[in-house]
PDB file of C-alpha atoms in Angstrom:
ATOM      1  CA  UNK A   1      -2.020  59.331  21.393  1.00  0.00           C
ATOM      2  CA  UNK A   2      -5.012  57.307  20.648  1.00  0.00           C
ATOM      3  CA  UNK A   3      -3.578  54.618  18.398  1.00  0.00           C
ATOM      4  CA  UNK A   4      -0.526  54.233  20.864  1.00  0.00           C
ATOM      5  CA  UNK A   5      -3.006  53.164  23.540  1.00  0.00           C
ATOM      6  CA  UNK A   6      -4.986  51.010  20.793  1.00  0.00           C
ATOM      7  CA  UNK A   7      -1.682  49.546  19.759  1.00  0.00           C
ATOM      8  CA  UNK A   8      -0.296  48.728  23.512  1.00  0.00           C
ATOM      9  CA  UNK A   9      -3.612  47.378  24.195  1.00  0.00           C
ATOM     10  CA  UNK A  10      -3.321  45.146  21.367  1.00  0.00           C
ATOM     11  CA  UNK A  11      -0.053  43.843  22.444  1.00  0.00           C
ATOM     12  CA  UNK A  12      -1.184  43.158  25.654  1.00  0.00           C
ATOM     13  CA  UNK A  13      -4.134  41.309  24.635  1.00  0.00           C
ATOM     14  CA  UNK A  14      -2.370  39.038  22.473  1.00  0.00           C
ATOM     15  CA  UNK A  15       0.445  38.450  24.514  1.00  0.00           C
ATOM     16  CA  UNK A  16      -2.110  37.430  27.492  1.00  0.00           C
ATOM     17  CA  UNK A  17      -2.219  33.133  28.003  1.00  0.00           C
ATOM     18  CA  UNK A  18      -0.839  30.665  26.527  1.00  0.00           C
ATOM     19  CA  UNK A  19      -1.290  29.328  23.315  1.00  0.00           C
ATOM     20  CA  UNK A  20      -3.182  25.796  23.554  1.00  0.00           C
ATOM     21  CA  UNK A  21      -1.225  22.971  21.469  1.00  0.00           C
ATOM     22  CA  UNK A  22      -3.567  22.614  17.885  1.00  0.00           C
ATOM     23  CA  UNK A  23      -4.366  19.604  16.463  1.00  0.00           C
ATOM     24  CA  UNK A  24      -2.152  17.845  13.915  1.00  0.00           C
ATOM     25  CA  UNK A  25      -2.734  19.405  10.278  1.00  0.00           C
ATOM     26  CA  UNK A  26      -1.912  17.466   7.097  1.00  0.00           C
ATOM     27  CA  UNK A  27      -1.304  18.409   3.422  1.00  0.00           C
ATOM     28  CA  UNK A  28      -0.755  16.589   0.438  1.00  0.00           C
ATOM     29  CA  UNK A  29       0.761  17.668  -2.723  1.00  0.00           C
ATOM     30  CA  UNK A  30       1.931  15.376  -5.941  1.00  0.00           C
ATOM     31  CA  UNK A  31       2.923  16.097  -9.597  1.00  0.00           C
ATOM     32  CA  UNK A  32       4.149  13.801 -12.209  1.00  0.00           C
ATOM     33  CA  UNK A  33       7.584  13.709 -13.421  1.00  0.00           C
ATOM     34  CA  UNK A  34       9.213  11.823 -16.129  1.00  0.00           C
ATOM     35  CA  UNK A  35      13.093  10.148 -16.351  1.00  0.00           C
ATOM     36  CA  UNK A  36      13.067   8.587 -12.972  1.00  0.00           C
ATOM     37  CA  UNK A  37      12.584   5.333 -11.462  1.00  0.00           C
ATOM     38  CA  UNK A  38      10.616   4.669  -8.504  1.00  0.00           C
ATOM     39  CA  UNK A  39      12.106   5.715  -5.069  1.00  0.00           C
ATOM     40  CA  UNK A  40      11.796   4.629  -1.872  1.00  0.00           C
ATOM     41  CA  UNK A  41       9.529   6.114   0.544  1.00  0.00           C
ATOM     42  CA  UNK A  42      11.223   8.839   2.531  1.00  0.00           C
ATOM     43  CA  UNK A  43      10.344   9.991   5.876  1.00  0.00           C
ATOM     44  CA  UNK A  44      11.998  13.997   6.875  1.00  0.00           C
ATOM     45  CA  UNK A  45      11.578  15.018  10.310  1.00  0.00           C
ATOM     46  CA  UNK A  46      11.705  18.923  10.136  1.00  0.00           C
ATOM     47  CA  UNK A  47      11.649  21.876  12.076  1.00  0.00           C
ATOM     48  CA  UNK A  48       8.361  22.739  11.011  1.00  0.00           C
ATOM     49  CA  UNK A  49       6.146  19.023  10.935  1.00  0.00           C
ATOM     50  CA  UNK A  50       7.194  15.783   9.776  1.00  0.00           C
ATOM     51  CA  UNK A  51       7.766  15.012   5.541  1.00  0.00           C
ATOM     52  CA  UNK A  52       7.018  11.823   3.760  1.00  0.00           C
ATOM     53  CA  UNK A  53       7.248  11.855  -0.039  1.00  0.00           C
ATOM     54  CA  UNK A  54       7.429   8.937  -2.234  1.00  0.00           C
ATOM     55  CA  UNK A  55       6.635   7.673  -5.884  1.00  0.00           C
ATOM     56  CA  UNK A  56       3.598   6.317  -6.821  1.00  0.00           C
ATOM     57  CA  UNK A  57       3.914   4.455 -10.464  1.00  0.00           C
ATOM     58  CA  UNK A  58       0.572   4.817 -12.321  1.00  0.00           C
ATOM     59  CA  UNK A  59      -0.881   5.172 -16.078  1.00  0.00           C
ATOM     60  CA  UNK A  60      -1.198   8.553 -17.087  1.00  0.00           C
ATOM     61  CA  UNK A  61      -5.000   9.841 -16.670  1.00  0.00           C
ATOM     62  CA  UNK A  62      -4.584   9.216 -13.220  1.00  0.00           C
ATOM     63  CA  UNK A  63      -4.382  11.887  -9.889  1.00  0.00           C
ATOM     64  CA  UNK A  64      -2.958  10.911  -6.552  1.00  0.00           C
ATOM     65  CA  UNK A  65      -4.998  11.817  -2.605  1.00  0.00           C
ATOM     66  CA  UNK A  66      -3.378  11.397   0.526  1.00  0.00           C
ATOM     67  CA  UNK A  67      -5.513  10.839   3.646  1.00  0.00           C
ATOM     68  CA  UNK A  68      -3.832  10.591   7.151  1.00  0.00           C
ATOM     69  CA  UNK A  69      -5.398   8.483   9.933  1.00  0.00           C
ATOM     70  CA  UNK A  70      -4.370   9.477  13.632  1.00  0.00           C
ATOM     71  CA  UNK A  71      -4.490   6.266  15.865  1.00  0.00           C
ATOM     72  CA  UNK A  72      -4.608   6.158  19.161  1.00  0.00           C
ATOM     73  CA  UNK A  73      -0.954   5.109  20.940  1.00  0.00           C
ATOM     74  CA  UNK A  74       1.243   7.257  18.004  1.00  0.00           C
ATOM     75  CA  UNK A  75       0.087   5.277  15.092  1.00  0.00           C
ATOM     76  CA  UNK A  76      -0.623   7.478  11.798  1.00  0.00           C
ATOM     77  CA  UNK A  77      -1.923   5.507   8.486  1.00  0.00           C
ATOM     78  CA  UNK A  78      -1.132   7.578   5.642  1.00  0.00           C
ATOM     79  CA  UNK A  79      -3.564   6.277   2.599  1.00  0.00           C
ATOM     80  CA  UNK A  80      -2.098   7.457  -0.989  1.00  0.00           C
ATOM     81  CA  UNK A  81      -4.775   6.958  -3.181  1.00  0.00           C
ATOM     82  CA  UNK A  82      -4.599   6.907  -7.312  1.00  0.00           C
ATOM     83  CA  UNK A  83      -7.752   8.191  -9.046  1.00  0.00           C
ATOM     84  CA  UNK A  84      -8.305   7.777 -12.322  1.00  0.00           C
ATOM     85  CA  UNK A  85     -10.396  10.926 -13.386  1.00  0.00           C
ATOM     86  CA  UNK A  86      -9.629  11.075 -17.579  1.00  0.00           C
ATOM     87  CA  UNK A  87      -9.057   9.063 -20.013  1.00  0.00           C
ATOM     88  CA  UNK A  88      -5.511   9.225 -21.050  1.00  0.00           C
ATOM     89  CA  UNK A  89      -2.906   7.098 -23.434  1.00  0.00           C
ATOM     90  CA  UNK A  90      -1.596   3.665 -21.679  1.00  0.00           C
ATOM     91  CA  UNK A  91       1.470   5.625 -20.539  1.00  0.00           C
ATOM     92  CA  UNK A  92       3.470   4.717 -17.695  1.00  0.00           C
ATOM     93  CA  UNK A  93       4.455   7.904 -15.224  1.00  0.00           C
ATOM     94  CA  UNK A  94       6.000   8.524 -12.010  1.00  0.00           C
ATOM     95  CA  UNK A  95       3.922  10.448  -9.779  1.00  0.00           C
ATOM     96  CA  UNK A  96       5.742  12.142  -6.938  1.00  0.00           C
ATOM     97  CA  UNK A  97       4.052  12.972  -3.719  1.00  0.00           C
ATOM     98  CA  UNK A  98       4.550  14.437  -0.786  1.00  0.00           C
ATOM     99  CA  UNK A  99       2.389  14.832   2.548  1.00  0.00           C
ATOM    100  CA  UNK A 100       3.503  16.925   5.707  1.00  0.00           C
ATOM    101  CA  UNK A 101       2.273  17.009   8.781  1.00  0.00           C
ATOM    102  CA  UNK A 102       2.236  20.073  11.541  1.00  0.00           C
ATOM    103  CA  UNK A 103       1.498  20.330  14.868  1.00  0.00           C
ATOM    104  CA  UNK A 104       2.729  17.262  15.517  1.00  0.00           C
ATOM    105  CA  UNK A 105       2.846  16.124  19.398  1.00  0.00           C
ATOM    106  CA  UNK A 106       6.199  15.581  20.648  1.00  0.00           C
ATOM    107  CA  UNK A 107       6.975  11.715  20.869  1.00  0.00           C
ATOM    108  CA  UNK A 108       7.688   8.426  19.227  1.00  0.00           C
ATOM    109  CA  UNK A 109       5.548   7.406  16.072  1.00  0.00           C
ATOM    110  CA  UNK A 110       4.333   4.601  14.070  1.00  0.00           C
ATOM    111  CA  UNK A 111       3.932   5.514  10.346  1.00  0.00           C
ATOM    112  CA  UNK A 112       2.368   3.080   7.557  1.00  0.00           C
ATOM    113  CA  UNK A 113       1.987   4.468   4.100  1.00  0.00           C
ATOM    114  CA  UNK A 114       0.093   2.476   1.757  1.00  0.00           C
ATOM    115  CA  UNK A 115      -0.726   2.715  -1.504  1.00  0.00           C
ATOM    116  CA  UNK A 116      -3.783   2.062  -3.803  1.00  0.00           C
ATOM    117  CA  UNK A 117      -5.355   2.204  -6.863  1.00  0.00           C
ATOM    118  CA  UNK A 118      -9.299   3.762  -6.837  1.00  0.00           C
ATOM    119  CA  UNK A 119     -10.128   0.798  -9.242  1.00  0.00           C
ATOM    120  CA  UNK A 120      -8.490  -2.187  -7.830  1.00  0.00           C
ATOM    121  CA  UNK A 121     -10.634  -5.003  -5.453  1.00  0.00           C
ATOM    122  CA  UNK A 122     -11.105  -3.309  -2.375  1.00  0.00           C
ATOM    123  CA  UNK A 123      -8.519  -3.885   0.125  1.00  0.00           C
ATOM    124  CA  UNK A 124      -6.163  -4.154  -2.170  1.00  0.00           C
ATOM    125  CA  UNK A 125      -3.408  -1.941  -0.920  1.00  0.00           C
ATOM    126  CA  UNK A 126       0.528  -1.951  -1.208  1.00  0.00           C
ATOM    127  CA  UNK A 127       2.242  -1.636   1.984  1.00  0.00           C
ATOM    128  CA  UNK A 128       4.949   1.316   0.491  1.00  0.00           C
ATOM    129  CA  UNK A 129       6.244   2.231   4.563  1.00  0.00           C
ATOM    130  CA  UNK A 130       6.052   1.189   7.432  1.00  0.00           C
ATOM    131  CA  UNK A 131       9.116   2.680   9.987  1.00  0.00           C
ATOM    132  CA  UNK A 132       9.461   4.667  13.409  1.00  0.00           C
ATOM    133  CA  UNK A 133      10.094   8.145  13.972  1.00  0.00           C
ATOM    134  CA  UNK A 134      10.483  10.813  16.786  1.00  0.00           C
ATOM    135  CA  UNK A 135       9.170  14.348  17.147  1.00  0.00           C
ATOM    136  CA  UNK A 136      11.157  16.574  19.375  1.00  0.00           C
TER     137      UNK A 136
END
């Protein structure tokens, strides 16, 4: 009878207020991949978060980060970043990437993507995106 009372109790306890809305979470995934040619910059809205994949032409020896940027009034920056982190053949690749946010607010947003390469000038960034979408 014991662990029916635990397990009721348990139930009741987690069922008790409401869950508080969390803060947006991102991830960031790429990999290279051969025979394509760039694509455009794509952005998914999902059931589970928003999507935005793209490909990033680089030399091989090179390894793509994603940062997001949450402005204030719906604006996100998403920052792809090439790193070049070995040395490596002068080989032309495609690097596909994709970032996803969660916990995404309901409402209308302003994305910019941009892309850059760790060893160009600062501030030298390609504008790859920049489009509305809306979270329902």
């Amino acid at each position: 009878m014991r662990p029916a009372v635990l397990a009721l109790g348990f139930i009741v306890a987690s069922c008790g207020t409401p869950t508080e809305p969390a803060d947006p979470v991102f991830q960031f995934n790429s990999r290279i991949i051969f025979g394509i040619r760039t694509l455009e910059t794509r952005v998914a809205v999902e059931v589970y978060g928003v999507d935005i994949s793209g490909v990033f032409p680089t030399d091989l020896g090179y390894t793509l980060s994603g940062s997001l940027e949450l402005l204030s009034g719906h604006q996100l920056i998403l920052t792809v970043k090439a790193i070049k982190d070995r040395e490596a053949p002068a080989v032309r690749v495609q690097n596909y990437y994709v970032g996803r946010i969660i916990h995404l607010p309901r409402g209308e947003y302003d994305l910019q993507v941009f892309e850059r390469v760790s060893d160009s000038p600062v501030g030298q960034s390609e504008l790859a995106f920049h489009g509305t979408f809306r979270v329902d």
